[in-house]
Short mmCIF file of C-alpha atoms in Angstrom, two decimals:
data_model
loop_
_atom_site.label_atom_id
_atom_site.label_comp_id
_atom_site.label_asym_id
_atom_site.label_seq_id
_atom_site.Cartn_x
_atom_site.Cartn_y
_atom_site.Cartn_z
CA MET U 22 125.92 110.51 151.18
CA GLN U 23 122.53 111.62 149.92
CA LYS U 24 121.39 110.57 146.51
CA ILE U 25 119.07 113.25 145.18
CA GLN U 26 118.05 111.33 142.06
CA HIS U 27 117.99 107.54 141.94
CA ARG U 28 115.95 105.08 139.87
CA GLY U 29 113.89 107.93 138.48
CA GLN U 30 112.98 109.30 141.89
CA HIS U 31 113.53 112.93 142.90
CA TYR U 32 114.01 114.00 146.46
CA PHE U 33 112.96 117.34 147.88
CA LYS U 34 115.50 119.12 150.10
CA PRO U 35 113.80 121.85 152.12
CA GLU U 36 116.06 124.85 152.59
CA ASN U 37 113.81 126.92 154.86
CA PRO U 38 114.74 126.17 158.50
CA TRP U 39 111.19 126.93 159.58
CA PHE U 40 109.77 124.41 157.15
CA LEU U 41 112.44 121.86 158.07
CA GLY U 42 111.55 122.19 161.73
CA LEU U 43 107.87 121.68 161.05
CA LEU U 44 108.65 118.74 158.80
CA LEU U 45 110.87 116.98 161.32
CA GLY U 46 108.39 117.68 164.12
CA GLY U 47 105.65 116.10 162.03
CA LEU U 48 107.83 113.10 161.30
CA ILE U 49 108.67 112.59 164.96
CA GLY U 50 105.06 113.03 166.07
CA GLY U 51 103.83 110.72 163.35
CA ALA U 52 106.43 108.11 164.19
CA LEU U 53 105.56 108.18 167.90
CA LEU U 54 101.84 108.03 167.14
CA PHE U 55 102.47 105.14 164.78
CA ALA U 56 104.52 103.33 167.44
CA PHE U 57 101.71 103.77 169.97
CA PHE U 58 99.17 102.51 167.46
CA LEU U 59 101.36 99.54 166.61
CA PHE U 60 101.71 98.25 170.13
CA THR U 61 98.26 99.00 171.49
CA SER U 62 96.11 97.76 168.59
CA SER U 63 95.14 94.24 167.60
CA PRO U 64 95.49 92.52 165.24
CA LEU U 65 98.26 94.11 163.21
CA PHE U 66 100.89 93.15 160.70
CA CYS U 67 101.11 89.88 158.85
CA GLY U 68 98.44 87.76 160.38
CA GLY U 69 98.05 89.58 163.66
CA ALA U 70 101.49 89.41 165.21
CA TRP U 71 99.82 90.86 168.30
CA ALA U 72 96.54 88.92 168.00
CA SER U 73 95.87 88.22 171.68
CA SER U 74 95.67 90.65 174.58
CA SER U 75 98.56 88.94 176.35
CA LYS U 76 100.72 89.23 173.26
CA ALA U 77 99.69 92.86 172.86
CA ALA U 78 100.78 93.60 176.43
CA ALA U 79 104.10 91.87 175.86
CA ALA U 80 104.60 93.74 172.61
CA ALA U 81 103.86 97.06 174.28
CA ALA U 82 106.59 96.35 176.82
CA THR U 83 109.24 95.54 174.23
CA THR U 84 109.49 97.65 171.09
CA PRO U 85 111.20 95.88 168.15
CA PRO U 86 114.64 97.39 167.46
CA GLN U 87 113.83 97.90 163.78
CA LEU U 88 110.94 100.19 164.72
CA LEU U 89 113.13 102.32 167.00
CA GLU U 90 115.81 102.53 164.31
CA ALA U 91 113.21 103.58 161.74
CA ILE U 92 111.83 106.31 164.01
CA VAL U 93 115.31 107.76 164.59
CA HIS U 94 116.18 107.44 160.90
CA TYR U 95 113.12 109.28 159.60
CA ALA U 96 113.10 111.86 162.39
CA THR U 97 116.58 112.98 161.32
CA LEU U 98 116.30 112.48 157.54
CA ARG U 99 116.69 115.64 155.44
CA THR U 100 115.46 114.09 152.18
CA VAL U 101 111.88 113.06 151.50
CA PRO U 102 111.16 110.34 148.89
CA GLN U 103 108.71 111.28 146.18
CA GLN U 104 106.50 108.24 146.83
CA SER U 105 103.31 109.67 148.23
CA ILE U 106 101.61 108.75 151.47
CA GLY U 107 98.80 107.29 149.38
CA GLU U 108 101.20 104.98 147.54
CA ILE U 109 102.91 103.91 150.75
CA THR U 110 99.53 103.24 152.39
CA VAL U 111 98.63 100.68 149.70
CA THR U 112 101.49 98.40 150.76
CA PHE U 113 101.05 99.24 154.44
CA ASP U 114 97.42 98.12 154.34
CA VAL U 115 98.39 94.78 152.82
CA LEU U 116 101.11 94.24 155.42
CA LYS U 117 98.45 94.70 158.08
CA SER U 118 96.01 92.28 156.50
CA VAL U 119 97.87 89.27 155.09
CA GLY U 120 98.58 86.10 157.08
CA GLY U 121 102.14 85.77 158.23
CA PRO U 122 104.79 86.38 159.35
CA CYS U 123 105.37 87.96 155.95
CA ASN U 124 108.02 87.23 153.37
CA PHE U 125 108.61 90.58 151.68
CA LEU U 126 110.92 90.90 148.64
CA VAL U 127 111.83 94.44 147.62
CA PHE U 128 113.60 95.33 144.37
CA GLY U 129 115.67 98.38 145.31
CA LEU U 130 117.34 100.03 148.28
CA GLY U 131 116.58 103.58 149.29
CA HIS U 132 115.60 106.06 151.97
CA ASP U 133 112.42 104.05 152.54
CA SER U 134 114.13 100.68 153.18
CA LEU U 135 114.22 101.00 156.98
CA MET U 136 110.52 101.81 156.89
CA TRP U 137 109.58 98.68 154.94
CA ASN U 138 111.73 96.57 157.22
CA ALA U 139 110.12 98.08 160.33
CA LEU U 140 106.61 97.53 158.96
CA ASN U 141 107.27 93.79 158.75
CA PRO U 142 108.22 92.85 162.34
CA GLY U 143 109.00 89.16 162.78
CA GLY U 144 108.98 88.59 159.04
CA THR U 145 111.68 88.34 156.38
CA THR U 146 112.35 91.44 154.30
CA LEU U 147 115.04 91.13 151.61
CA PHE U 148 116.21 93.98 149.36
CA LEU U 149 117.76 93.49 145.89
CA GLU U 150 119.87 96.38 144.61
CA GLU U 151 121.59 96.82 141.23
CA ASP U 152 124.09 99.60 142.05
CA PRO U 153 127.04 98.49 144.26
CA LYS U 154 127.92 102.10 145.13
CA TRP U 155 124.38 102.93 146.18
CA PHE U 156 124.26 99.61 148.05
CA SER U 157 127.28 100.66 150.13
CA ALA U 158 125.90 104.17 150.65
CA VAL U 159 122.58 102.94 152.03
CA LEU U 160 123.98 100.10 154.13
CA LYS U 161 125.86 102.18 156.65
CA GLY U 162 125.17 103.12 160.24
CA ASP U 163 122.02 101.56 161.67
CA ALA U 164 120.98 100.23 158.27
CA ALA U 165 124.10 98.05 158.05
CA HIS U 166 122.82 95.57 160.64
CA ALA U 167 119.09 96.26 160.31
CA LEU U 168 118.64 95.45 156.63
CA HIS U 169 119.16 92.25 154.66
CA ALA U 170 120.20 93.13 151.12
CA GLU U 171 122.01 91.72 148.09
CA THR U 172 123.34 93.14 144.83
CA VAL U 173 122.01 91.90 141.49
CA PRO U 174 124.08 91.98 138.26
CA TYR U 175 121.25 92.45 135.78
CA ARG U 176 121.88 91.28 132.21
CA THR U 177 119.36 93.53 130.45
CA GLN U 178 119.20 97.13 129.27
CA LEU U 179 116.16 99.35 128.95
CA SER U 180 116.88 99.83 125.24
CA GLN U 181 116.24 96.08 124.77
CA ALA U 182 112.66 96.18 126.09
CA ASP U 183 110.96 95.56 122.73
CA GLU U 184 113.54 92.98 121.67
CA LEU U 185 113.07 91.07 124.94
CA LEU U 186 109.32 90.83 124.36
CA LEU U 187 110.01 89.22 120.98
CA HIS U 188 112.49 86.87 122.68
CA TYR U 189 109.82 85.95 125.25
CA ARG U 190 107.35 85.03 122.51
CA ASN U 191 109.90 82.81 120.72
CA GLU U 192 111.65 81.13 123.67
CA PRO U 193 109.77 78.11 125.11
CA ASP U 194 111.51 78.45 128.51
CA CYS U 195 109.94 81.90 128.87
CA SER U 196 106.37 80.71 128.33
CA ALA U 197 103.81 80.72 131.13
CA THR U 198 103.43 76.96 131.06
CA ARG U 199 107.16 76.27 131.44
CA SER U 200 108.43 79.37 133.22
CA PHE U 201 111.04 79.02 135.94
CA ILE U 202 113.83 81.24 137.25
CA ARG U 203 116.60 79.28 138.99
CA GLY U 204 118.89 77.76 136.36
CA ASN U 205 116.96 79.22 133.44
CA THR U 206 119.78 80.18 131.09
CA LYS U 207 117.66 80.36 127.94
CA CYS U 208 115.09 82.94 128.98
CA ARG U 209 116.81 86.32 129.15
CA LEU U 210 114.02 87.74 131.28
CA ALA U 211 114.54 85.19 134.04
CA LEU U 212 116.67 86.45 136.95
CA ASN U 213 118.80 83.32 137.17
CA MET U 214 121.66 85.05 139.03
CA LEU U 215 119.92 85.53 142.37
CA SER U 216 120.96 83.79 145.59
CA ASP U 217 119.25 80.74 147.05
CA LYS U 218 117.77 83.05 149.70
CA VAL U 219 115.45 84.34 146.99
CA TYR U 220 114.67 81.03 145.31
CA ASP U 221 114.16 78.95 148.46
CA ARG U 222 111.42 81.17 149.90
CA GLU U 223 107.90 81.91 148.71
CA TRP U 224 107.26 85.64 148.86
CA ASP U 225 103.96 86.98 150.15
CA LEU U 226 104.70 90.51 148.92
CA ILE U 227 106.98 91.68 146.11
CA MET U 228 107.69 95.36 145.56
CA ILE U 229 109.30 96.46 142.28
CA ASP U 230 110.80 99.93 142.63
CA ALA U 231 114.10 99.09 140.93
CA PRO U 232 116.32 98.72 139.03
CA ARG U 233 116.71 102.06 137.29
CA GLY U 234 114.67 102.50 134.15
CA PHE U 235 114.98 106.10 132.99
CA PHE U 236 117.88 105.94 130.50
CA ALA U 237 118.74 103.56 127.66
CA GLU U 238 121.71 101.83 129.32
CA ALA U 239 119.88 101.23 132.62
CA PRO U 240 118.88 97.63 133.38
CA GLY U 241 115.19 98.48 133.25
CA ARG U 242 112.52 96.57 135.20
CA MET U 243 111.63 94.07 132.49
CA ALA U 244 113.32 91.08 134.16
CA ALA U 245 112.14 92.08 137.64
CA ILE U 246 108.51 92.24 136.47
CA TYR U 247 108.73 88.95 134.57
CA SER U 248 110.47 87.14 137.44
CA ALA U 249 107.97 88.48 139.99
CA ALA U 250 105.16 87.09 137.84
CA VAL U 251 106.87 83.69 137.68
CA MET U 252 107.39 83.64 141.46
CA ALA U 253 103.74 84.46 142.04
CA ARG U 254 102.47 81.85 139.58
CA ASN U 255 104.77 79.15 140.99
CA ARG U 256 103.60 79.73 144.57
CA LYS U 257 102.76 76.48 146.38
CA LYS U 258 101.22 78.00 149.51
CA GLU U 259 97.60 79.02 149.64
CA GLY U 260 96.69 82.55 148.79
CA ALA U 261 97.78 85.08 146.23
CA THR U 262 101.06 86.97 145.96
CA HIS U 263 100.80 90.75 146.30
CA VAL U 264 102.97 92.53 143.71
CA PHE U 265 103.47 96.30 143.85
CA LEU U 266 104.92 98.06 140.81
CA HIS U 267 106.04 101.67 141.02
CA ASP U 268 106.54 104.18 138.17
CA VAL U 269 103.72 102.80 136.03
CA ASP U 270 103.54 106.16 134.31
CA ARG U 271 106.55 105.02 132.26
CA LYS U 272 106.02 103.12 129.01
CA VAL U 273 108.09 99.99 129.75
CA GLU U 274 106.75 99.45 133.27
CA LYS U 275 103.17 99.72 132.05
CA MET U 276 103.76 97.53 128.99
CA TYR U 277 105.45 94.73 130.96
CA ALA U 278 102.89 94.93 133.76
CA GLU U 279 100.06 94.38 131.29
CA MET U 280 101.98 91.55 129.62
CA PHE U 281 103.02 89.59 132.74
CA LEU U 282 101.22 90.84 135.86
CA CYS U 283 97.88 91.14 134.02
CA LYS U 284 95.24 93.81 134.22
CA LYS U 285 92.73 91.23 135.53
CA HIS U 286 94.91 90.88 138.66
CA LEU U 287 95.14 94.65 139.23
CA VAL U 288 93.25 95.41 142.44
CA LYS U 289 94.34 98.96 143.23
CA ALA U 290 96.01 101.92 141.53
CA VAL U 291 97.17 104.96 143.48
CA GLY U 292 99.38 107.60 141.92
CA ARG U 293 102.21 105.85 140.11
CA LEU U 294 101.74 102.57 142.01
CA TRP U 295 99.82 99.49 140.85
CA HIS U 296 98.91 96.68 143.23
CA PHE U 297 98.38 93.22 141.73
CA GLN U 298 97.04 90.16 143.54
CA ILE U 299 98.29 87.15 141.57
CA PRO U 300 97.02 83.64 142.36
CA PRO U 301 99.13 80.50 141.87
CA ALA U 302 99.04 79.18 138.31
CA PRO U 303 96.89 76.07 139.05
CA ALA U 304 94.13 78.32 140.40
CA THR U 305 94.05 80.37 137.18
CA ASN U 306 93.23 77.41 134.88
CA ILE U 307 95.36 78.93 132.13
CA THR U 308 96.49 76.45 129.47
CA THR U 309 97.98 78.90 126.96
CA THR U 310 101.62 79.90 126.82
CA HIS U 311 100.75 83.50 127.73
CA PHE U 312 100.69 84.97 131.25
CA CYS U 313 97.53 87.03 130.72
#
């Protein structure tokens, strides 16, 4: 099953066999070049997983299964996600530079999921997906055992975006000084229905590319953005949390990003992707009830 439009993304299906051949050849060549670069360079990925020469030699001898699966997957894929190479590179660069192994939380499953999993070798990558049918469609074949994913029954709708901002301002359990997620039944923006796998781990990177937010009845990304901000602010480990928000050309994503992720934490903007670097709350010295 190929989903041509999902979560506001459009996929290009090349019909010209000549173009398809060139495309797949480029994908295969790029994947092999990337694999060579991965296992012969140092340091790379989440704190230098291959930091020493001995480790680099050992890594070169044994390629992680998730990398091989990703190469095969993308070499045979007939659909190309709209996210640009520039947007992908923003997250890729952070994965190379942060200390780790990485804890990477991704809102959404898609054609790029195997890639994100492969780019975090030795780390924990967890995907949260709203649509049970799409969940089943993606988690088949190699992806079934390669990816860790869960479904999320969101309790919001995009049409409620303005109302939920008013609720946030009037509900004490939504405020920056008292914000929490697990067990928060009063704040409608808090994702209190997630599994302990999400709550019990501090996430180094959080990517928000779901849930859908392009029609009124869709869940929208309001709760995902708010909850990501709370996770980042409640971090106990040293260092900031990297939050990546896609589709910032849309009104609600931009509005909620400026309300909760904060323009002062925006470190990079490429295409429709914003990259925020959010420090733990104690380091911000914020005493007001607002996030920004």
